[in-house]
PDB file of C-alpha atoms in Angstrom:
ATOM      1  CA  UNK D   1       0.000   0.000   0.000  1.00  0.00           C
ATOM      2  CA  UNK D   2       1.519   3.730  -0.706  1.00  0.00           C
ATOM      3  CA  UNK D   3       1.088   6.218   1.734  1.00  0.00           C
ATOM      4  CA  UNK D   4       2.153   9.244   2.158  1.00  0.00           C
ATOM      5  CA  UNK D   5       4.202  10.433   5.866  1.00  0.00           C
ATOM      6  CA  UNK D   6       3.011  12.946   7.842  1.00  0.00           C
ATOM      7  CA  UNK D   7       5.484  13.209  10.324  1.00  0.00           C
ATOM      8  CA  UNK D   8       9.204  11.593   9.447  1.00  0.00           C
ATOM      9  CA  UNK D   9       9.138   8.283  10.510  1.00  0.00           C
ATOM     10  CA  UNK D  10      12.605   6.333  11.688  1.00  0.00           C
ATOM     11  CA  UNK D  11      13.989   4.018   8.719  1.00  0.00           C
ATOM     12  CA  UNK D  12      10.953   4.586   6.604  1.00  0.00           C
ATOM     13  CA  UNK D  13      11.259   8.402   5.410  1.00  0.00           C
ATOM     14  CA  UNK D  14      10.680  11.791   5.745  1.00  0.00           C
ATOM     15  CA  UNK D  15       7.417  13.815   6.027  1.00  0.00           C
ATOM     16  CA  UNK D  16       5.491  14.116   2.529  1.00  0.00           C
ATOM     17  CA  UNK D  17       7.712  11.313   1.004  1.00  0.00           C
ATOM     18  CA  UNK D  18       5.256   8.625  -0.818  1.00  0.00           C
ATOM     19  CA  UNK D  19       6.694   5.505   0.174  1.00  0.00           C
ATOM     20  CA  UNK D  20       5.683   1.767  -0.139  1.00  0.00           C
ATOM     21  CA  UNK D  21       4.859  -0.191   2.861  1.00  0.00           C
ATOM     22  CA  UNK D  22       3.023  -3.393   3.603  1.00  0.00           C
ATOM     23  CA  UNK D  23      -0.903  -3.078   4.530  1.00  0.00           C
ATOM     24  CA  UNK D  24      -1.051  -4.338   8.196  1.00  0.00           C
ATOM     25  CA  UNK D  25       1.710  -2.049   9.173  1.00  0.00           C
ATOM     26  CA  UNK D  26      -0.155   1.312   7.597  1.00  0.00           C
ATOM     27  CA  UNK D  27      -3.300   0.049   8.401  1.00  0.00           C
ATOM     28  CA  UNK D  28      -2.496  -1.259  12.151  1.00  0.00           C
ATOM     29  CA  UNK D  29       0.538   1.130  13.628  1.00  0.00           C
ATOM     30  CA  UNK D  30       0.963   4.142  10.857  1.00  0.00           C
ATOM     31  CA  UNK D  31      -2.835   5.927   9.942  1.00  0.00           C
ATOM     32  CA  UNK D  32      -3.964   5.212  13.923  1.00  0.00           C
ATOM     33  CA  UNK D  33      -1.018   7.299  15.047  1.00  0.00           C
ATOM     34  CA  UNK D  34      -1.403   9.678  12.949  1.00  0.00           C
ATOM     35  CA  UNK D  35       1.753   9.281  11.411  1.00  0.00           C
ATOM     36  CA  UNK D  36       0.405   8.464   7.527  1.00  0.00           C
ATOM     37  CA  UNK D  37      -2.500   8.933   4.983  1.00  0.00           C
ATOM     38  CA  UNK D  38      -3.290   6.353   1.910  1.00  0.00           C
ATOM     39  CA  UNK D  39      -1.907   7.847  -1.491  1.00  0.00           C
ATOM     40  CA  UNK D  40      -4.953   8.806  -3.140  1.00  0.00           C
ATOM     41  CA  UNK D  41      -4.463  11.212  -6.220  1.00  0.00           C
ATOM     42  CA  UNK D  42      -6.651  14.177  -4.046  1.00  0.00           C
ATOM     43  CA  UNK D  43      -4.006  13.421  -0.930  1.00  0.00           C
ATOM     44  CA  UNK D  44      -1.455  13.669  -3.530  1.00  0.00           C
ATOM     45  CA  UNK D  45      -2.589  16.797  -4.753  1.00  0.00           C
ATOM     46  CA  UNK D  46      -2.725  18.617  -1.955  1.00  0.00           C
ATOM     47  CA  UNK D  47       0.781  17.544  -1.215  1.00  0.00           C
ATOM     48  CA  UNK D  48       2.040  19.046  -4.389  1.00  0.00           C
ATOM     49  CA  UNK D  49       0.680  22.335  -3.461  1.00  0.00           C
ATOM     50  CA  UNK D  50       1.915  22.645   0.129  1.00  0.00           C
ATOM     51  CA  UNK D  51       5.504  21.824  -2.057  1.00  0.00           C
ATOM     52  CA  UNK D  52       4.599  24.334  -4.073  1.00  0.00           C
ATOM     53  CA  UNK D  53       3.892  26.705  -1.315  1.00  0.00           C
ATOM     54  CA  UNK D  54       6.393  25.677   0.611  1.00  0.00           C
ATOM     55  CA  UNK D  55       9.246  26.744  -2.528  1.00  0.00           C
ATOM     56  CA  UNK D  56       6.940  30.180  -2.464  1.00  0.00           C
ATOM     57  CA  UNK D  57       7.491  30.952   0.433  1.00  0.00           C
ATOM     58  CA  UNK D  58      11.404  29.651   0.733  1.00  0.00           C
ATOM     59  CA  UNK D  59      11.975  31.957  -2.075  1.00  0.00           C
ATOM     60  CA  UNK D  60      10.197  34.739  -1.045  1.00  0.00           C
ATOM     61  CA  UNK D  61      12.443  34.701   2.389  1.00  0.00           C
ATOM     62  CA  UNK D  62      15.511  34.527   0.650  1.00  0.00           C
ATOM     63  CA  UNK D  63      14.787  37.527  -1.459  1.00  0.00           C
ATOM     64  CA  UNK D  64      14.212  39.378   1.847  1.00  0.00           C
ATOM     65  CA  UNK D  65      17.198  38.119   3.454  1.00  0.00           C
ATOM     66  CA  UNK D  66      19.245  39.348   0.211  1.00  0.00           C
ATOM     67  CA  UNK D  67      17.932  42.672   0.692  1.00  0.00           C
ATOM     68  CA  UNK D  68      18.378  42.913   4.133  1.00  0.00           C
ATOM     69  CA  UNK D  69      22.043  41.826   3.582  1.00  0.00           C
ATOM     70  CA  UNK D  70      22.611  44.568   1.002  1.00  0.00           C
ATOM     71  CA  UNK D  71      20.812  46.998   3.562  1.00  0.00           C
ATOM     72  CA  UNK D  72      23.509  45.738   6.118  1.00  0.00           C
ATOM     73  CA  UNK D  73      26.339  46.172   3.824  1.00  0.00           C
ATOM     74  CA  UNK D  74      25.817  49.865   3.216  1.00  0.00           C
ATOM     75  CA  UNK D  75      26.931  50.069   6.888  1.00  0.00           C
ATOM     76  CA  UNK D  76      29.638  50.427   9.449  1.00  0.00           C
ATOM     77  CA  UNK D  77      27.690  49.714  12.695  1.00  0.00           C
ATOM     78  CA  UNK D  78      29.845  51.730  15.210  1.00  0.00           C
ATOM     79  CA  UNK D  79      29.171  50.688  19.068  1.00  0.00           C
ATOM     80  CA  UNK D  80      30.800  52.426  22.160  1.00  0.00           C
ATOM     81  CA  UNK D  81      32.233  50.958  25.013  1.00  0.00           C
ATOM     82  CA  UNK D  82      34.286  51.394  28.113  1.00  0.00           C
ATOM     83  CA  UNK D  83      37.504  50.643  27.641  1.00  0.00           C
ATOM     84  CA  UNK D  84      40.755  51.042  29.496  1.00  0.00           C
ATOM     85  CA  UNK D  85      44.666  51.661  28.537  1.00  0.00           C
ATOM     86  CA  UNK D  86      45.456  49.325  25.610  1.00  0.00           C
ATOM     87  CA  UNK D  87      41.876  48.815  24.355  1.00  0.00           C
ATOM     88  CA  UNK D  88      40.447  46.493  26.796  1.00  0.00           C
ATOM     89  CA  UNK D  89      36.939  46.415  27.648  1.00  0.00           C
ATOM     90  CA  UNK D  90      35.463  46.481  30.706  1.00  0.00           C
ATOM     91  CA  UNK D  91      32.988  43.067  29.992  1.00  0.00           C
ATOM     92  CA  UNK D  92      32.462  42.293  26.344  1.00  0.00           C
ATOM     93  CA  UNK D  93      30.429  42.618  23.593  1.00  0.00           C
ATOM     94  CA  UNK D  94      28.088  39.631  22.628  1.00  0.00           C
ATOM     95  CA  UNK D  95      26.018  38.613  19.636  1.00  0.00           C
ATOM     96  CA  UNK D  96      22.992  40.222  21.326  1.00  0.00           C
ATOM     97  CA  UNK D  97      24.800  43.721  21.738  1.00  0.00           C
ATOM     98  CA  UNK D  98      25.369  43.655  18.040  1.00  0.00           C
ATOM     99  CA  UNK D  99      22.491  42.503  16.985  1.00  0.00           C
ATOM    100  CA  UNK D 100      20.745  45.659  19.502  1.00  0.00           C
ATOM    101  CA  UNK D 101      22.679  48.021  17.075  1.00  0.00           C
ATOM    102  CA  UNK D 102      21.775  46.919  13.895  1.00  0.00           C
ATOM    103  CA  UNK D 103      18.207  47.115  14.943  1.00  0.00           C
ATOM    104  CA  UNK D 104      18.656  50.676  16.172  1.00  0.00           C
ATOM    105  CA  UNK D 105      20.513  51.507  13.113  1.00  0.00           C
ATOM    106  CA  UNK D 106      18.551  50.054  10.106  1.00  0.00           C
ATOM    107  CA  UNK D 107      14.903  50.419  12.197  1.00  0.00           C
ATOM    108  CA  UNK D 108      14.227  46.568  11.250  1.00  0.00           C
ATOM    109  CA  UNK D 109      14.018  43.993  14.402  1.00  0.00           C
ATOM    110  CA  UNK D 110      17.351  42.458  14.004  1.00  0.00           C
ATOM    111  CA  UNK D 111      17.315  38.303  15.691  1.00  0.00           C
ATOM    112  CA  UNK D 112      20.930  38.024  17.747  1.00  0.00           C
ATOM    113  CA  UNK D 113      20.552  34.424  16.518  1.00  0.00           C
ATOM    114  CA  UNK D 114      21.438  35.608  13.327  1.00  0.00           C
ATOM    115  CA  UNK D 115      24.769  37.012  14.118  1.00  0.00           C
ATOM    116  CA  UNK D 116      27.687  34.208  14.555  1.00  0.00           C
ATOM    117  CA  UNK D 117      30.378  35.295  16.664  1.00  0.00           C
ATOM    118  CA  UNK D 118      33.319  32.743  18.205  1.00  0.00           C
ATOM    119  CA  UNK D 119      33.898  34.809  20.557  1.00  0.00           C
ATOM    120  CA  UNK D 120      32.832  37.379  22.559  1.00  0.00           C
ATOM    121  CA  UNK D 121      34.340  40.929  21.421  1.00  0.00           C
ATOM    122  CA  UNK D 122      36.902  41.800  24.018  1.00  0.00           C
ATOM    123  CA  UNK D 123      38.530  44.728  22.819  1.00  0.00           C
ATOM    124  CA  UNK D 124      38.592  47.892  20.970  1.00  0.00           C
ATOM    125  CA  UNK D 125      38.614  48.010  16.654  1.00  0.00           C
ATOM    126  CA  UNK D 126      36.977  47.184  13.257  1.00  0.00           C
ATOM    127  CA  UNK D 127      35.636  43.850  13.085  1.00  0.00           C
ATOM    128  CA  UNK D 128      34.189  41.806  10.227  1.00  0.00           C
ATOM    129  CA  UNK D 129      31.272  40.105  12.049  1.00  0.00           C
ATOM    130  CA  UNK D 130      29.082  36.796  10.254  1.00  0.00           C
ATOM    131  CA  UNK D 131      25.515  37.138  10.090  1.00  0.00           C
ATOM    132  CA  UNK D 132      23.164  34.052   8.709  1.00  0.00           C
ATOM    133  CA  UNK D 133      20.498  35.190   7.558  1.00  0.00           C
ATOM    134  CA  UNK D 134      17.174  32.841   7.118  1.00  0.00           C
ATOM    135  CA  UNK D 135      16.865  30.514   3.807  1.00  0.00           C
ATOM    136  CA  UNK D 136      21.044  30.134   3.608  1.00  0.00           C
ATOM    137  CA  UNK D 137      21.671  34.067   3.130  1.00  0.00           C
ATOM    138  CA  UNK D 138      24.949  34.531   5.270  1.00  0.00           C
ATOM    139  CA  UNK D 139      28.030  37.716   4.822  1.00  0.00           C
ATOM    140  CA  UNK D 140      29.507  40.059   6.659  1.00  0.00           C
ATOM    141  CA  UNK D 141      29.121  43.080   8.203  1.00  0.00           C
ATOM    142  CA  UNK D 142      31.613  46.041   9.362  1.00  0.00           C
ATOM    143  CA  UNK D 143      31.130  46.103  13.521  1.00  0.00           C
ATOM    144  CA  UNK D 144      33.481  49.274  14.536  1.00  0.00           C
ATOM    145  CA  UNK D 145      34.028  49.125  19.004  1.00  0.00           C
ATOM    146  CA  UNK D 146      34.953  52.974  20.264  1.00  0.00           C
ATOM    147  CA  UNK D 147      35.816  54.241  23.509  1.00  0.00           C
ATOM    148  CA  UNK D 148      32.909  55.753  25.065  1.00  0.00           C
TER     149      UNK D 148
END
């Protein structure tokens, strides 16, 4: 019998894969748990167009997160700090610091998720910082630390 998965299922597929299985196991363990429908050509429709949908809307984030990355790119984001002699700061700047700034700068909410640092910033200087963006957009931006 073909069914179609609603949910992935260990060492038989992912979710909206049609795959072949005996009739006892979708009829007994898979449709009562809710984990798979029979293949009928209206179920397979409708999967089509949640595909399609699903590409719609994949590509209609990624042309956002282009043009949010070509926003960011017309910037230097400058943040102050205290620092002492040398260029140490007192504490550090994190992801979420960063990602305050950007919001502030480019009026856009700004996720600190999407900024990737190894390490906290721990002194003064220009910095090439890597945001990923959703739908595999990633670059970099210019992060510029002053004394305050």
């Amino acid at each position: 019998m073909k069914v179609v998965l609603l949910q992935d299922v260990p060492k038989l597929g992912r979710k909206g894969q049609v795959v072949n299985v005996s009739d006892g196991y979708a009829r007994n363990f898979l449709m009562p748990k809710g984990l798979a429908k029979e293949a009928t050509p209206e179920v397979l429709k409708e999967l089509e167009r949640q595909k399609q949908e699903e590409q719609r809307k994949f590509e209609e984030q990624k042309k956002e997160s282009e043009a949010l990355l070509s926003e960011l790119h017309k910037h230097v984001f400058k943040i102050k700090a205290k620092a002492g002699e040398g260029g140490k700061l007192f504490g550090s700047l994190t992801n979420a610091n960063i990602a305050e700034e950007i919001t502030k700068v480019i009026g856009k909410e700004f996720d600190r998720k999407w900024v990737v640092l190894d390490s906290p910033i721990k002194s003064l200087g220009l910095y090439d910082i890597t945001v990923k963006l959703p739908a595999g957009v990633s670059g970099k931006v210019k992060v510029e630390v002053e004394k305050e």
